[in-house]
């Protein structure tokens, strides 16, 4: 399954991509776009919620009591700030810059763990794939939280940045849990290809792919463009995301022992 959402680029307000009532994802995911001075409130609603700032400067008010400020110049060149809050908190977002944009992820969670903030200095960038297939799978990965680092949450969230022509999620892998990728490109005509099982889907700005569990899902970026995506996974009951398995046909590409043409 995939969601083509390119038409959302200029739309202010909250746009829902999926929710726990209508599909298999077991996640609520949406994109919030605000202009200066605009506010948007998320009620507690019995769900934990994560907020990933993509661009702009915002003020976050938690239960009308705690105030936080996040700022991010560019999702391609600047690390994010992230808020995770349990089901008991109302969250109000106010835009302080000319515009701002956030990804909001939520799911059911009966645990009360308060709230947690990951500022830029708390998040590390790891470089993956530089020793795979002559460097054609090199990407930057920022993992915010998962079951191992924050087991109180029922969600996993992070970002990947692919340089021009690079592959991600390689070798092709699968896991029991579903996953969503939400894509951005550094130029409006930029694109990539997201594979979901045997389907190859062209993705552009604000497009998303919803990936059922157990399907392989590599991605690739077109030459000349930077591809960014946010990846989101639910930790299912008694089945948190702690491992993945690779397609054995392609595992050999995990090394640099690949053939190149020597034709003259």
Coordinates of N, CA, C and O in Angstrom, one line a residue, residues 54-232:
X54 N 10.4 19.4 11.3 CA 11.1 19.3 10.0 C 11.7 20.7 9.6 O 12.8 20.7 9.1
X55 N 11.0 21.7 10.0 CA 11.5 23.1 9.5 C 10.8 24.1 10.4 O 9.7 24.0 10.8
X56 N 11.5 25.2 10.7 CA 11.0 26.4 11.3 C 11.3 26.5 12.8 O 12.1 25.7 13.3
X57 N 10.6 27.4 13.5 CA 10.7 27.6 14.9 C 9.3 27.5 15.5 O 8.4 28.1 15.1
X58 N 9.2 26.7 16.6 CA 7.9 26.5 17.2 C 8.1 26.6 18.8 O 9.1 26.4 19.3
X59 N 6.9 26.9 19.4 CA 6.8 26.8 20.8 C 5.8 25.7 21.1 O 4.8 25.6 20.5
X60 N 6.2 24.8 22.0 CA 5.3 23.7 22.4 C 4.9 23.9 23.9 O 5.7 24.0 24.8
X61 N 3.6 23.9 24.1 CA 3.0 24.0 25.4 C 2.4 22.6 25.8 O 1.6 22.1 25.1
X62 N 2.9 22.1 26.9 CA 2.5 20.8 27.4 C 1.5 21.0 28.6 O 1.9 21.5 29.6
X63 N 0.3 20.6 28.4 CA -0.7 20.7 29.5 C -0.8 22.1 30.1 O -1.0 22.3 31.3
X64 N -0.7 23.1 29.2 CA -0.7 24.5 29.6 C 0.2 24.9 30.7 O 0.0 25.8 31.5
X65 N 1.3 24.1 30.9 CA 2.2 24.3 32.0 C 3.6 24.4 31.6 O 4.3 25.3 32.1
X66 N 4.1 23.5 30.7 CA 5.5 23.4 30.4 C 5.7 24.0 29.0 O 4.9 23.6 28.0
X67 N 6.6 24.9 28.8 CA 6.9 25.5 27.5 C 8.3 25.0 27.0 O 9.3 25.1 27.7
X68 N 8.3 24.6 25.7 CA 9.5 24.2 25.0 C 9.6 25.0 23.7 O 8.6 25.4 23.2
X69 N 10.8 25.2 23.3 CA 11.1 25.8 22.0 C 12.0 25.0 21.2 O 13.0 24.5 21.6
X70 N 11.6 24.7 19.9 CA 12.3 23.9 19.0 C 12.6 24.8 17.8 O 11.8 25.6 17.4
X71 N 13.8 24.6 17.1 CA 14.1 25.3 15.9 C 14.9 24.4 15.0 O 15.8 23.6 15.4
X72 N 14.6 24.5 13.7 CA 15.4 23.7 12.7 C 15.4 24.4 11.4 O 14.3 24.8 10.8
X73 N 16.6 24.7 10.9 CA 16.7 25.5 9.6 C 16.3 24.6 8.4 O 15.7 25.1 7.5
X74 N 16.8 23.4 8.4 CA 16.6 22.5 7.2 C 16.7 21.1 7.6 O 17.6 20.7 8.3
X75 N 15.7 20.3 7.1 CA 15.8 18.9 7.5 C 16.9 18.1 6.7 O 17.3 17.0 7.1
X76 N 17.5 18.8 5.7 CA 18.6 18.2 4.9 C 20.0 18.5 5.5 O 20.9 17.7 5.3
X77 N 20.1 19.5 6.4 CA 21.4 20.0 6.8 C 21.4 20.2 8.3 O 22.5 20.6 8.9
X78 N 20.3 20.0 9.1 CA 20.2 20.4 10.5 C 19.5 19.2 11.2 O 18.5 18.7 10.7
X79 N 20.1 18.8 12.3 CA 19.4 17.8 13.1 C 18.1 18.2 13.7 O 17.9 19.4 14.0
X80 N 17.2 17.3 14.0 CA 15.9 17.7 14.5 C 15.9 17.9 16.1 O 16.9 17.6 16.7
X81 N 14.8 18.3 16.6 CA 14.4 18.2 18.0 C 13.1 17.4 18.0 O 12.2 17.6 17.2
X82 N 13.0 16.5 19.0 CA 11.9 15.6 19.0 C 11.2 15.5 20.4 O 11.9 15.5 21.4
X83 N 9.9 15.5 20.4 CA 9.1 15.4 21.7 C 8.3 14.1 21.6 O 7.7 13.8 20.6
X84 N 8.4 13.3 22.7 CA 7.5 12.1 22.9 C 6.7 12.3 24.2 O 7.3 12.6 25.2
X85 N 5.4 12.2 24.1 CA 4.6 12.4 25.3 C 3.6 11.3 25.4 O 3.0 10.8 24.4
X86 N 3.3 10.9 26.7 CA 2.3 9.8 26.9 C 0.9 10.3 26.7 O 0.6 11.5 26.4
X87 N -0.1 9.4 27.0 CA -1.5 9.6 26.7 C -2.1 10.7 27.5 O -3.2 11.1 27.2
X88 N -1.5 11.1 28.6 CA -2.1 12.1 29.5 C -1.9 13.5 29.1 O -2.5 14.4 29.8
X89 N -1.1 13.8 28.1 CA -0.8 15.2 27.8 C -1.5 15.8 26.6 O -1.6 15.2 25.6
X90 N -2.0 17.0 26.8 CA -2.4 17.9 25.7 C -1.2 18.7 25.2 O -0.5 19.2 26.0
X91 N -1.1 18.8 23.9 CA 0.1 19.4 23.3 C -0.4 20.5 22.4 O -1.2 20.3 21.5
X92 N 0.0 21.8 22.6 CA -0.3 22.9 21.8 C 1.0 23.4 21.1 O 2.0 23.7 21.7
X93 N 0.9 23.5 19.7 CA 2.0 23.9 18.9 C 1.7 25.3 18.4 O 0.7 25.6 17.8
X94 N 2.7 26.3 18.6 CA 2.6 27.6 18.0 C 3.8 27.9 17.1 O 4.9 27.6 17.5
X95 N 3.5 28.4 15.9 CA 4.5 28.7 15.0 C 5.1 30.1 15.3 O 4.4 31.1 15.3
X96 N 6.4 30.2 15.4 CA 7.1 31.4 15.7 C 7.8 32.0 14.5 O 8.2 33.2 14.5
X97 N 8.1 31.2 13.5 CA 8.8 31.6 12.3 C 7.7 31.8 11.2 O 6.5 31.7 11.4
X98 N 8.2 32.2 10.0 CA 7.3 32.5 8.9 C 6.5 31.2 8.6 O 5.3 31.3 8.2
X99 N 7.1 30.1 8.7 CA 6.4 28.8 8.5 C 7.1 27.7 9.3 O 8.3 27.8 9.7
X100 N 6.4 26.7 9.6 CA 6.9 25.5 10.3 C 6.2 24.3 9.8 O 5.1 24.3 9.3
X101 N 6.9 23.1 10.0 CA 6.3 21.9 9.6 C 6.8 20.8 10.5 O 8.0 20.7 10.9
X102 N 5.9 19.9 10.9 CA 6.2 18.8 11.8 C 5.5 17.5 11.3 O 4.5 17.5 10.7
X103 N 6.2 16.4 11.6 CA 5.5 15.1 11.5 C 5.0 14.7 12.9 O 5.7 14.8 13.9
X104 N 3.8 14.2 12.9 CA 3.2 13.8 14.2 C 2.8 12.3 14.1 O 2.1 11.9 13.1
X105 N 3.3 11.5 15.0 CA 3.0 10.1 15.0 C 2.4 9.7 16.4 O 2.8 10.3 17.4
X106 N 1.4 8.9 16.3 CA 0.7 8.5 17.6 C 0.2 7.1 17.5 O 0.0 6.5 16.4
X107 N 0.0 6.5 18.7 CA -0.6 5.1 18.8 C -1.1 4.9 20.2 O -0.8 5.7 21.1
X108 N -1.9 3.8 20.3 CA -2.4 3.5 21.6 C -1.2 3.0 22.6 O -0.3 2.3 22.2
X109 N -1.3 3.5 23.8 CA -0.3 3.1 24.8 C -0.9 3.4 26.2 O -1.1 4.6 26.5
X110 N -1.1 2.3 27.0 CA -1.7 2.5 28.3 C -0.6 3.0 29.3 O -1.0 3.4 30.4
X111 N 0.6 2.8 29.0 CA 1.7 3.2 30.0 C 1.8 4.7 30.1 O 1.7 5.4 29.1
X112 N 2.0 5.2 31.3 CA 2.2 6.6 31.6 C 3.7 6.8 31.9 O 4.2 6.4 33.0
X113 N 4.4 7.4 31.0 CA 5.9 7.6 31.1 C 6.2 9.0 31.1 O 7.4 9.4 31.1
X114 N 5.3 9.9 31.2 CA 5.6 11.4 31.2 C 5.9 11.8 29.8 O 5.2 11.5 28.8
X115 N 6.9 12.7 29.7 CA 7.3 13.1 28.3 C 8.8 13.1 28.3 O 9.5 13.2 29.3
X116 N 9.4 13.0 27.1 CA 10.8 13.0 26.9 C 11.2 13.9 25.7 O 10.5 13.8 24.6
X117 N 12.2 14.6 25.8 CA 12.7 15.5 24.7 C 14.1 15.0 24.3 O 15.0 14.8 25.1
X118 N 14.3 14.9 22.9 CA 15.6 14.7 22.4 C 16.0 16.0 21.6 O 15.4 16.3 20.6
X119 N 16.9 16.8 22.2 CA 17.4 17.9 21.5 C 18.5 17.5 20.5 O 18.9 16.4 20.5
X120 N 18.9 18.5 19.7 CA 19.9 18.2 18.7 C 21.2 17.5 19.2 O 21.7 16.6 18.6
X121 N 21.6 18.0 20.4 CA 22.8 17.4 21.0 C 22.6 16.0 21.5 O 23.6 15.3 21.8
X122 N 21.4 15.6 21.7 CA 21.1 14.2 22.2 C 21.1 13.2 21.0 O 21.1 12.0 21.3
X123 N 21.0 13.6 19.8 CA 20.8 12.7 18.7 C 22.1 12.6 17.9 O 22.7 13.6 17.5
X124 N 22.5 11.4 17.6 CA 23.7 11.1 16.9 C 23.4 10.7 15.5 O 22.4 10.0 15.2
X125 N 24.3 11.1 14.6 CA 24.2 10.7 13.2 C 25.1 9.6 13.0 O 26.3 9.6 13.2
X126 N 24.6 8.4 12.5 CA 25.4 7.3 12.1 C 25.5 7.2 10.6 O 24.5 7.5 9.9
X127 N 26.6 6.8 10.1 CA 26.8 6.6 8.7 C 26.7 5.1 8.4 O 27.5 4.3 8.9
X128 N 25.8 4.7 7.6 CA 25.6 3.3 7.2 C 25.9 3.1 5.8 O 25.7 3.9 4.9
X129 N 26.4 1.9 5.5 CA 26.5 1.4 4.1 C 27.7 1.8 3.4 O 27.9 1.5 2.2
X130 N 28.6 2.6 4.0 CA 29.8 3.0 3.3 C 30.7 1.9 2.8 O 31.5 2.1 1.9
X131 N 30.6 0.7 3.5 CA 31.4 -0.4 3.1 C 30.6 -1.5 2.3 O 31.0 -2.6 2.2
X132 N 29.5 -1.1 1.8 CA 28.6 -2.0 1.1 C 28.7 -1.6 -0.4 O 28.5 -0.4 -0.8
X133 N 28.9 -2.6 -1.3 CA 28.7 -2.4 -2.7 C 29.3 -1.2 -3.2 O 28.7 -0.4 -3.9
X134 N 30.6 -1.0 -2.9 CA 31.4 0.1 -3.4 C 30.8 1.5 -3.0 O 30.9 2.5 -3.7
X135 N 30.2 1.6 -1.8 CA 29.7 2.8 -1.3 C 28.4 3.3 -1.9 O 27.9 4.4 -1.6
X136 N 27.7 2.4 -2.6 CA 26.4 2.9 -3.3 C 25.2 2.8 -2.3 O 24.1 3.2 -2.7
X137 N 25.5 2.4 -1.1 CA 24.4 2.4 -0.1 C 24.7 3.3 1.1 O 24.1 3.1 2.2
X138 N 25.5 4.3 0.9 CA 25.9 5.2 2.0 C 24.7 6.1 2.3 O 24.1 6.8 1.4
X139 N 24.3 6.2 3.6 CA 23.3 7.1 4.0 C 23.5 7.5 5.5 O 24.2 6.8 6.2
X140 N 22.9 8.6 5.9 CA 23.0 9.1 7.2 C 21.7 8.6 8.0 O 20.6 8.8 7.4
X141 N 21.8 8.1 9.2 CA 20.7 7.6 9.9 C 20.7 8.3 11.3 O 21.7 8.3 12.0
X142 N 19.5 8.8 11.7 CA 19.3 9.3 13.0 C 18.1 8.6 13.6 O 17.0 8.7 13.2
X143 N 18.4 7.7 14.6 CA 17.3 7.0 15.3 C 17.0 7.7 16.6 O 17.8 7.9 17.4
X144 N 15.7 8.1 16.7 CA 15.3 8.9 17.8 C 15.1 7.9 19.0 O 15.6 8.1 20.1
X145 N 14.2 7.0 18.8 CA 13.9 6.0 19.9 C 13.3 4.7 19.3 O 12.7 4.7 18.3
X146 N 13.6 3.6 20.1 CA 13.0 2.3 19.7 C 12.8 1.5 21.0 O 13.0 2.1 22.1
X147 N 12.5 0.3 20.8 CA 12.2 -0.5 22.0 C 13.4 -0.7 22.9 O 13.3 -0.7 24.2
X148 N 14.6 -0.8 22.4 CA 15.8 -1.0 23.2 C 16.2 0.3 23.9 O 16.6 0.2 25.1
X149 N 16.0 1.4 23.3 CA 16.4 2.7 24.0 C 15.3 3.3 24.8 O 15.6 4.0 25.8
X150 N 14.1 3.0 24.5 CA 13.0 3.6 25.3 C 11.8 2.6 25.2 O 10.8 2.8 24.5
X151 N 11.8 1.5 26.0 CA 10.8 0.5 25.9 C 9.4 0.9 26.4 O 8.4 0.2 26.1
X152 N 9.3 2.1 27.0 CA 8.0 2.6 27.5 C 7.1 2.9 26.3 O 5.9 2.9 26.4
X153 N 7.7 3.3 25.2 CA 6.9 3.7 24.0 C 6.5 2.5 23.2 O 7.2 1.4 23.1
X154 N 5.4 2.6 22.5 CA 4.9 1.6 21.5 C 5.3 2.0 20.1 O 4.7 1.4 19.2
X155 N 6.2 2.9 19.9 CA 6.6 3.3 18.6 C 8.1 3.4 18.4 O 8.9 3.3 19.4
X156 N 8.5 3.4 17.1 CA 9.9 3.6 16.7 C 9.9 4.7 15.7 O 8.9 4.9 14.9
X157 N 10.9 5.6 15.8 CA 10.9 6.7 14.9 C 12.4 7.2 14.6 O 13.2 7.1 15.5
X158 N 12.6 7.6 13.3 CA 14.0 8.0 13.0 C 13.9 8.7 11.6 O 12.9 8.8 10.9
X159 N 15.1 9.1 11.2 CA 15.3 9.8 9.9 C 16.4 9.2 9.1 O 17.4 8.7 9.7
X160 N 16.3 9.2 7.8 CA 17.4 8.7 6.9 C 17.6 9.8 5.8 O 16.6 10.4 5.3
X161 N 18.9 10.1 5.5 CA 19.2 11.0 4.4 C 20.1 10.3 3.4 O 21.1 9.8 3.8
X162 N 19.6 10.2 2.2 CA 20.4 9.6 1.1 C 21.0 10.6 0.2 O 20.2 11.5 -0.3
X163 N 22.2 10.5 -0.1 CA 22.8 11.4 -1.1 C 22.4 10.9 -2.5 O 21.9 9.9 -2.7
X164 N 22.7 11.8 -3.5 CA 22.3 11.4 -4.9 C 22.6 10.0 -5.3 O 23.8 9.6 -5.2
X165 N 21.7 9.3 -5.9 CA 21.9 8.0 -6.5 C 22.1 6.9 -5.5 O 22.4 5.8 -5.9
X166 N 22.0 7.1 -4.2 CA 22.3 6.1 -3.2 C 21.0 5.3 -2.8 O 19.9 5.7 -2.9
X167 N 21.3 4.1 -2.3 CA 20.2 3.2 -1.9 C 20.2 3.2 -0.3 O 21.2 3.4 0.3
X168 N 19.0 2.9 0.2 CA 18.8 2.8 1.7 C 18.0 1.5 1.9 O 17.4 0.9 1.0
X169 N 17.9 1.1 3.2 CA 17.3 -0.2 3.6 C 17.9 -1.3 2.7 O 17.2 -2.2 2.2
X170 N 19.2 -1.3 2.5 CA 19.9 -2.3 1.7 C 20.9 -3.0 2.6 O 21.6 -2.4 3.4
X171 N 21.1 -4.3 2.4 CA 20.3 -5.2 1.6 C 18.8 -5.2 1.9 O 18.5 -4.9 3.1
X172 N 18.0 -5.6 1.0 CA 16.5 -5.6 1.3 C 16.2 -6.4 2.5 O 16.7 -7.5 2.7
X173 N 15.4 -5.8 3.4 CA 15.1 -6.5 4.6 C 13.6 -6.5 4.9 O 12.8 -5.7 4.3
X174 N 13.2 -7.3 5.8 CA 11.8 -7.4 6.2 C 11.7 -7.5 7.7 O 12.7 -7.9 8.4
X175 N 10.6 -7.2 8.3 CA 10.3 -7.5 9.7 C 8.8 -7.7 9.9 O 8.0 -7.3 9.0
X176 N 8.5 -8.2 11.1 CA 7.1 -8.5 11.3 C 6.2 -7.3 11.4 O 5.0 -7.4 11.0
X177 N 6.6 -6.2 11.9 CA 5.8 -5.0 12.1 C 5.7 -4.2 10.7 O 6.6 -4.2 9.9
X178 N 4.5 -3.5 10.6 CA 4.4 -2.6 9.4 C 5.3 -1.4 9.6 O 5.8 -1.2 10.7
X179 N 5.5 -0.6 8.6 CA 6.3 0.6 8.6 C 5.8 1.6 7.7 O 5.3 1.3 6.6
X180 N 6.0 2.9 8.0 CA 5.7 4.0 7.1 C 7.0 4.8 6.8 O 7.7 5.1 7.7
X181 N 7.2 5.1 5.5 CA 8.2 6.1 5.1 C 7.5 7.3 4.6 O 6.6 7.2 3.7
X182 N 7.9 8.5 5.0 CA 7.4 9.7 4.5 C 8.6 10.5 3.9 O 9.5 10.8 4.6
X183 N 8.5 10.9 2.6 CA 9.6 11.4 1.9 C 9.6 12.9 1.7 O 8.6 13.5 1.5
X184 N 10.8 13.4 1.6 CA 11.1 14.8 1.2 C 12.3 14.8 0.3 O 13.2 14.0 0.4
X185 N 12.4 15.8 -0.7 CA 13.5 15.9 -1.6 C 13.9 17.4 -1.6 O 13.1 18.3 -1.3
X186 N 15.2 17.6 -1.8 CA 15.7 19.0 -1.7 C 15.3 19.9 -2.9 O 15.6 21.1 -2.8
X187 N 14.8 19.3 -3.9 CA 14.2 20.1 -5.0 C 12.8 19.6 -5.4 O 12.6 18.4 -5.3
X188 N 11.9 20.5 -5.8 CA 10.5 20.1 -6.0 C 10.3 18.9 -7.0 O 9.4 18.2 -6.9
X189 N 11.2 18.8 -8.0 CA 11.1 17.8 -9.0 C 11.8 16.5 -8.6 O 11.8 15.5 -9.3
X190 N 12.5 16.5 -7.5 CA 13.3 15.4 -7.0 C 12.4 14.1 -6.8 O 11.2 14.3 -6.4
X191 N 12.9 13.0 -6.9 CA 12.2 11.8 -6.7 C 13.1 10.6 -6.4 O 14.3 10.6 -6.5
X192 N 12.4 9.5 -5.9 CA 13.1 8.3 -5.7 C 12.2 7.2 -6.0 O 11.0 7.4 -6.5
X193 N 12.6 6.0 -5.7 CA 11.7 4.8 -5.8 C 11.7 4.0 -4.5 O 12.7 3.7 -3.9
X194 N 10.5 3.7 -4.0 CA 10.3 3.0 -2.8 C 9.7 1.6 -3.2 O 8.7 1.5 -3.9
X195 N 10.4 0.6 -2.9 CA 10.0 -0.8 -3.2 C 9.2 -1.3 -2.0 O 9.6 -1.3 -0.9
X196 N 8.0 -1.9 -2.3 CA 7.2 -2.5 -1.3 C 6.8 -3.9 -1.8 O 6.0 -4.1 -2.7
X197 N 7.5 -4.9 -1.3 CA 7.4 -6.2 -1.9 C 7.9 -6.2 -3.4 O 9.0 -5.7 -3.6
X198 N 7.1 -6.6 -4.3 CA 7.4 -6.6 -5.7 C 7.0 -5.3 -6.4 O 7.2 -5.2 -7.6
X199 N 6.4 -4.4 -5.7 CA 6.0 -3.2 -6.3 C 7.0 -2.1 -6.2 O 7.7 -1.9 -5.2
X200 N 7.3 -1.4 -7.3 CA 8.2 -0.2 -7.3 C 7.4 1.1 -7.5 O 6.7 1.2 -8.5
X201 N 7.5 2.0 -6.5 CA 6.6 3.1 -6.4 C 7.5 4.4 -6.5 O 8.4 4.6 -5.7
X202 N 7.2 5.2 -7.5 CA 7.9 6.5 -7.6 C 7.4 7.4 -6.5 O 6.2 7.6 -6.3
X203 N 8.3 8.0 -5.7 CA 7.9 8.9 -4.6 C 8.5 10.3 -4.8 O 9.7 10.4 -5.2
X204 N 7.8 11.3 -4.4 CA 8.2 12.7 -4.5 C 7.9 13.4 -3.2 O 7.5 12.7 -2.2
X205 N 8.0 14.7 -3.1 CA 7.8 15.4 -1.9 C 6.5 15.1 -1.2 O 5.4 15.1 -1.9
X206 N 6.5 14.8 0.1 CA 5.3 14.5 0.9 C 4.6 13.2 0.5 O 3.5 12.9 1.0
X207 N 5.2 12.4 -0.4 CA 4.6 11.1 -0.6 C 5.0 10.1 0.5 O 6.0 10.3 1.2
X208 N 4.2 9.1 0.7 CA 4.5 8.1 1.8 C 4.2 6.7 1.3 O 3.3 6.5 0.4
X209 N 4.9 5.8 1.8 CA 4.6 4.4 1.6 C 4.3 3.7 2.9 O 5.0 3.9 3.9
X210 N 3.2 2.9 2.9 CA 2.8 2.1 4.0 C 3.1 0.7 3.7 O 2.6 0.1 2.7
X211 N 4.0 0.1 4.5 CA 4.6 -1.2 4.2 C 4.1 -2.2 5.1 O 4.3 -2.2 6.4
X212 N 3.3 -3.2 4.6 CA 2.8 -4.3 5.5 C 4.0 -5.1 6.1 O 5.1 -5.1 5.5
X213 N 3.8 -5.7 7.2 CA 4.8 -6.5 7.8 C 5.2 -7.6 6.9 O 4.4 -8.1 6.1
X214 N 6.5 -8.0 6.9 CA 7.1 -9.2 6.2 C 7.4 -8.9 4.8 O 7.8 -9.8 4.0
X215 N 7.2 -7.7 4.3 CA 7.5 -7.3 2.9 C 8.8 -6.6 2.8 O 9.1 -5.8 3.7
X216 N 9.7 -7.0 1.8 CA 10.9 -6.3 1.6 C 10.7 -4.8 1.2 O 9.7 -4.6 0.5
X217 N 11.6 -3.9 1.6 CA 11.3 -2.5 1.3 C 12.5 -1.6 1.2 O 12.7 -0.7 1.9
X218 N 13.4 -1.9 0.2 CA 14.5 -1.0 0.0 C 14.0 0.3 -0.8 O 12.9 0.4 -1.3
X219 N 14.9 1.3 -0.8 CA 14.6 2.6 -1.5 C 15.8 3.0 -2.2 O 17.0 2.7 -1.9
X220 N 15.6 3.9 -3.2 CA 16.8 4.5 -3.9 C 16.4 5.9 -4.4 O 15.2 6.2 -4.6
X221 N 17.4 6.8 -4.4 CA 17.2 8.2 -4.7 C 17.7 8.5 -6.1 O 18.8 7.9 -6.6
X222 N 17.1 9.3 -6.9 CA 17.5 9.7 -8.2 C 18.8 10.5 -8.1 O 19.1 11.2 -7.2
X223 N 19.7 10.3 -9.2 CA 20.9 11.1 -9.2 C 20.7 12.6 -9.1 O 19.7 13.1 -9.7
X224 N 21.5 13.3 -8.4 CA 21.5 14.7 -8.3 C 20.6 15.3 -7.2 O 20.7 16.5 -6.9
X225 N 19.9 14.4 -6.5 CA 19.0 14.9 -5.5 C 19.3 14.3 -4.1 O 19.9 13.2 -4.0
X226 N 18.9 15.0 -3.0 CA 19.0 14.5 -1.7 C 17.6 14.0 -1.3 O 16.6 14.7 -1.5
X227 N 17.6 12.7 -0.9 CA 16.3 12.1 -0.4 C 16.3 12.0 1.1 O 17.2 11.4 1.6
X228 N 15.3 12.5 1.7 CA 15.1 12.4 3.2 C 13.8 11.6 3.4 O 12.9 11.8 2.7
X229 N 13.9 10.8 4.4 CA 12.6 10.2 4.8 C 12.6 9.9 6.3 O 13.6 9.7 7.0
X230 N 11.4 10.0 6.9 CA 11.1 9.7 8.3 C 10.5 8.3 8.3 O 9.6 7.9 7.5
X231 N 11.1 7.4 9.1 CA 10.6 6.0 9.2 C 9.9 5.8 10.6 O 10.4 6.3 11.6
X232 N 8.8 5.1 10.5 CA 7.9 5.0 11.7 C 7.4 3.6 11.8 O 6.9 3.0 10.8

